[in-house]
């Protein structure tokens, strides 16, 4: 994991270096980055880079954190749920926004949806799955009467993992999440959650 700075001057340097890491990773055909090349591009000593990112995996973990924070904002920004579409439509809308995010930031999809992830990046991705599951649960709970069952957030998180697996397969075959695989992921998620949520949830009267 990266060593995050505390002081403002250190944060400025950290952000500058992370910008260069993002640029290098976006242009690279590899699943990693050269810290020396990043240091040269940022015009800083290699030692400064190693202070924050002791190895390439730490640099990519920091980049994963950046994309996870950004996706949390962009996926739900200006999102308006239509309860008439029921829970399947709500979840599919949010997943569609996630797909749009990866189209907008290909490096984010490269980090999340390829097999070349470090242990720290995989851990961050799993954490983000549960964070998104909490967001989806809150949205469903705002609109519908949810079944009185424990572990619904975990069920939603597992559904996200299922979707990610199909999206990853699409990326490995086609280089992107295709419409066909996106629809297949939607079907898989709906089938997985159907035993818990049923065909239709009761809307909460305003």
Tab-separated table of C-alpha atoms in Angstrom:
chain	number	residue	atom	x	y	z
A	1	UNK	CA	0.000	0.000	0.000
A	2	UNK	CA	1.159	3.593	-0.554
A	3	UNK	CA	2.488	5.747	2.270
A	4	UNK	CA	0.103	8.693	2.345
A	5	UNK	CA	1.483	12.072	3.418
A	6	UNK	CA	0.071	14.132	6.272
A	7	UNK	CA	1.519	17.580	5.600
A	8	UNK	CA	0.124	19.797	2.827
A	9	UNK	CA	3.420	20.038	0.936
A	10	UNK	CA	3.746	16.265	0.991
A	11	UNK	CA	0.177	15.927	-0.264
A	12	UNK	CA	0.943	18.230	-3.189
A	13	UNK	CA	3.925	16.081	-4.155
A	14	UNK	CA	1.873	12.893	-3.693
A	15	UNK	CA	-0.871	14.217	-5.978
A	16	UNK	CA	1.648	15.267	-8.622
A	17	UNK	CA	3.273	11.852	-8.600
A	18	UNK	CA	-0.079	10.085	-8.701
A	19	UNK	CA	-1.039	12.163	-11.753
A	20	UNK	CA	2.111	10.947	-13.483
A	21	UNK	CA	1.403	7.357	-12.444
A	22	UNK	CA	-2.080	7.660	-13.920
A	23	UNK	CA	-0.715	9.061	-17.179
A	24	UNK	CA	1.957	6.367	-17.445
A	25	UNK	CA	-0.437	3.519	-16.676
A	26	UNK	CA	-3.048	4.844	-19.120
A	27	UNK	CA	-0.514	4.892	-21.963
A	28	UNK	CA	1.163	1.608	-21.107
A	29	UNK	CA	0.227	-1.743	-22.599
A	30	UNK	CA	1.591	-3.381	-19.470
A	31	UNK	CA	-0.167	-4.171	-16.218
A	32	UNK	CA	2.411	-2.234	-14.201
A	33	UNK	CA	4.370	1.008	-14.275
A	34	UNK	CA	8.058	1.877	-14.123
A	35	UNK	CA	8.668	4.010	-11.053
A	36	UNK	CA	11.872	5.349	-12.596
A	37	UNK	CA	9.988	6.520	-15.700
A	38	UNK	CA	7.362	8.161	-13.483
A	39	UNK	CA	10.058	9.943	-11.466
A	40	UNK	CA	11.689	11.178	-14.666
A	41	UNK	CA	8.369	12.455	-16.028
A	42	UNK	CA	7.602	14.218	-12.740
A	43	UNK	CA	11.147	15.580	-12.585
A	44	UNK	CA	11.662	14.390	-9.029
A	45	UNK	CA	14.316	12.118	-7.526
A	46	UNK	CA	13.466	8.437	-7.595
A	47	UNK	CA	13.891	8.426	-3.809
A	48	UNK	CA	10.931	10.835	-3.512
A	49	UNK	CA	8.768	8.411	-5.444
A	50	UNK	CA	9.886	5.411	-3.385
A	51	UNK	CA	9.084	7.350	-0.218
A	52	UNK	CA	5.379	7.277	-1.104
A	53	UNK	CA	5.299	4.220	-3.355
A	54	UNK	CA	7.908	1.649	-2.255
A	55	UNK	CA	7.024	-0.624	-5.192
A	56	UNK	CA	4.945	-0.495	-8.397
A	57	UNK	CA	2.103	-2.391	-6.697
A	58	UNK	CA	1.781	0.423	-4.139
A	59	UNK	CA	1.559	2.965	-6.964
A	60	UNK	CA	-1.270	1.043	-8.612
A	61	UNK	CA	-3.029	0.600	-5.265
A	62	UNK	CA	-2.970	4.380	-4.865
A	63	UNK	CA	-4.368	4.760	-8.372
A	64	UNK	CA	-7.095	2.236	-7.525
A	65	UNK	CA	-8.026	4.307	-4.491
A	66	UNK	CA	-8.299	7.396	-6.693
A	67	UNK	CA	-10.622	5.665	-9.157
A	68	UNK	CA	-12.728	4.096	-6.415
A	69	UNK	CA	-13.311	7.491	-4.807
A	70	UNK	CA	-14.064	9.060	-8.182
A	71	UNK	CA	-16.466	6.303	-9.211
A	72	UNK	CA	-18.367	6.607	-5.934
A	73	UNK	CA	-19.054	10.238	-6.847
A	74	UNK	CA	-19.695	9.903	-10.567
A	75	UNK	CA	-21.832	6.763	-10.574
A	76	UNK	CA	-24.405	8.243	-8.194
A	77	UNK	CA	-24.052	11.892	-9.274
A	78	UNK	CA	-27.392	13.234	-10.590
A	79	UNK	CA	-28.807	9.718	-10.381
A	80	UNK	CA	-32.598	9.707	-10.270
A	81	UNK	CA	-34.228	6.355	-9.567
A	82	UNK	CA	-37.610	5.494	-11.036
A	83	UNK	CA	-39.294	3.079	-8.601
A	84	UNK	CA	-41.752	2.088	-11.340
A	85	UNK	CA	-38.872	0.102	-12.857
A	86	UNK	CA	-38.634	-1.883	-9.616
A	87	UNK	CA	-35.450	-3.206	-8.067
A	88	UNK	CA	-34.072	-4.790	-11.240
A	89	UNK	CA	-34.209	-1.457	-13.082
A	90	UNK	CA	-32.667	0.451	-10.183
A	91	UNK	CA	-29.706	-1.919	-9.961
A	92	UNK	CA	-29.261	-2.097	-13.740
A	93	UNK	CA	-29.215	1.710	-13.951
A	94	UNK	CA	-26.427	1.889	-11.372
A	95	UNK	CA	-24.463	-0.862	-13.118
A	96	UNK	CA	-24.899	0.958	-16.456
A	97	UNK	CA	-23.374	4.047	-14.851
A	98	UNK	CA	-20.463	1.905	-13.690
A	99	UNK	CA	-19.930	0.676	-17.239
A	100	UNK	CA	-20.005	4.287	-18.482
A	101	UNK	CA	-17.381	5.146	-15.875
A	102	UNK	CA	-15.001	2.491	-17.218
A	103	UNK	CA	-15.614	3.705	-20.768
A	104	UNK	CA	-14.694	7.213	-19.604
A	105	UNK	CA	-11.650	6.053	-17.616
A	106	UNK	CA	-10.172	3.015	-19.436
A	107	UNK	CA	-7.302	2.793	-16.954
A	108	UNK	CA	-9.842	2.249	-14.164
A	109	UNK	CA	-11.300	-0.694	-16.057
A	110	UNK	CA	-7.802	-1.974	-16.748
A	111	UNK	CA	-7.081	-1.965	-13.021
A	112	UNK	CA	-10.351	-3.526	-11.949
A	113	UNK	CA	-11.321	-5.853	-14.766
A	114	UNK	CA	-8.073	-7.572	-15.685
A	115	UNK	CA	-6.325	-10.470	-14.007
A	116	UNK	CA	-3.113	-8.529	-13.408
A	117	UNK	CA	-4.031	-7.187	-9.986
A	118	UNK	CA	-1.804	-7.114	-6.932
A	119	UNK	CA	-3.090	-8.355	-3.593
A	120	UNK	CA	-3.528	-4.797	-2.305
A	121	UNK	CA	-5.520	-3.755	-5.391
A	122	UNK	CA	-7.765	-6.816	-5.116
A	123	UNK	CA	-8.388	-5.970	-1.460
A	124	UNK	CA	-9.376	-2.419	-2.359
A	125	UNK	CA	-11.704	-3.668	-5.085
A	126	UNK	CA	-13.436	-6.037	-2.680
A	127	UNK	CA	-13.845	-3.213	-0.174
A	128	UNK	CA	-15.345	-1.013	-2.877
A	129	UNK	CA	-17.810	-3.786	-3.794
A	130	UNK	CA	-19.246	-3.717	-0.304
A	131	UNK	CA	-19.309	0.094	-0.295
A	132	UNK	CA	-21.294	0.094	-3.552
A	133	UNK	CA	-23.547	-2.623	-2.146
A	134	UNK	CA	-24.290	-0.355	0.833
A	135	UNK	CA	-25.171	2.457	-1.582
A	136	UNK	CA	-27.489	0.227	-3.606
A	137	UNK	CA	-29.098	-1.101	-0.430
A	138	UNK	CA	-29.734	2.452	0.826
A	139	UNK	CA	-31.318	3.399	-2.497
A	140	UNK	CA	-33.569	0.335	-2.508
A	141	UNK	CA	-34.463	0.884	1.135
A	142	UNK	CA	-35.443	4.477	0.343
A	143	UNK	CA	-37.824	3.423	-2.420
A	144	UNK	CA	-39.175	0.026	-1.426
A	145	UNK	CA	-40.282	-2.122	1.478
A	146	UNK	CA	-37.397	-4.550	1.675
A	147	UNK	CA	-37.775	-8.120	2.935
A	148	UNK	CA	-36.832	-8.647	6.558
A	149	UNK	CA	-33.754	-10.704	5.924
A	150	UNK	CA	-30.204	-10.456	7.152
A	151	UNK	CA	-27.252	-10.302	4.846
A	152	UNK	CA	-28.908	-8.370	2.009
A	153	UNK	CA	-25.897	-6.074	1.645
A	154	UNK	CA	-23.683	-9.160	1.351
A	155	UNK	CA	-26.023	-10.585	-1.298
A	156	UNK	CA	-25.803	-7.379	-3.310
A	157	UNK	CA	-22.000	-7.321	-2.952
A	158	UNK	CA	-21.803	-10.877	-4.274
A	159	UNK	CA	-24.007	-9.859	-7.184
A	160	UNK	CA	-21.489	-7.105	-7.965
A	161	UNK	CA	-18.712	-9.715	-7.937
A	162	UNK	CA	-20.726	-11.817	-10.418
A	163	UNK	CA	-21.160	-8.809	-12.698
A	164	UNK	CA	-17.465	-7.936	-12.447
A	165	UNK	CA	-16.533	-11.502	-13.401
A	166	UNK	CA	-18.610	-11.342	-16.594
A	167	UNK	CA	-17.353	-7.852	-17.400
A	168	UNK	CA	-13.775	-9.088	-16.888
A	169	UNK	CA	-14.408	-11.983	-19.256
A	170	UNK	CA	-15.711	-9.532	-21.844
A	171	UNK	CA	-12.613	-7.350	-21.446
A	172	UNK	CA	-10.298	-10.355	-21.824
A	173	UNK	CA	-12.075	-11.457	-25.029
A	174	UNK	CA	-13.145	-8.176	-26.631
A	175	UNK	CA	-11.064	-5.521	-24.886
A	176	UNK	CA	-14.191	-3.839	-23.503
A	177	UNK	CA	-17.514	-4.601	-21.823
A	178	UNK	CA	-19.776	-5.328	-24.777
A	179	UNK	CA	-23.553	-4.883	-24.837
A	180	UNK	CA	-23.957	-8.661	-24.966
A	181	UNK	CA	-21.881	-9.254	-21.842
A	182	UNK	CA	-23.506	-6.301	-20.059
A	183	UNK	CA	-26.935	-7.854	-20.679
A	184	UNK	CA	-25.645	-11.258	-19.559
A	185	UNK	CA	-24.359	-9.683	-16.341
A	186	UNK	CA	-27.743	-8.032	-15.742
A	187	UNK	CA	-29.507	-11.372	-16.154
A	188	UNK	CA	-27.063	-13.108	-13.826
A	189	UNK	CA	-27.460	-10.431	-11.150
A	190	UNK	CA	-31.269	-10.507	-11.387
A	191	UNK	CA	-31.333	-14.294	-11.123
A	192	UNK	CA	-28.970	-14.246	-8.149
A	193	UNK	CA	-31.029	-11.682	-6.221
A	194	UNK	CA	-34.458	-12.993	-7.259
A	195	UNK	CA	-34.746	-15.541	-4.403
A	196	UNK	CA	-34.134	-12.727	-1.892
A	197	UNK	CA	-35.980	-9.783	-3.444
A	198	UNK	CA	-38.662	-11.612	-5.409
A	199	UNK	CA	-40.211	-10.446	-8.682
A	200	UNK	CA	-41.480	-7.115	-7.376
A	201	UNK	CA	-40.983	-4.980	-4.281
A	202	UNK	CA	-43.681	-2.827	-2.716
A	203	UNK	CA	-43.042	0.858	-3.221
A	204	UNK	CA	-42.956	3.171	-0.224
A	205	UNK	CA	-45.760	5.693	-0.454
A	206	UNK	CA	-44.548	9.308	-0.350
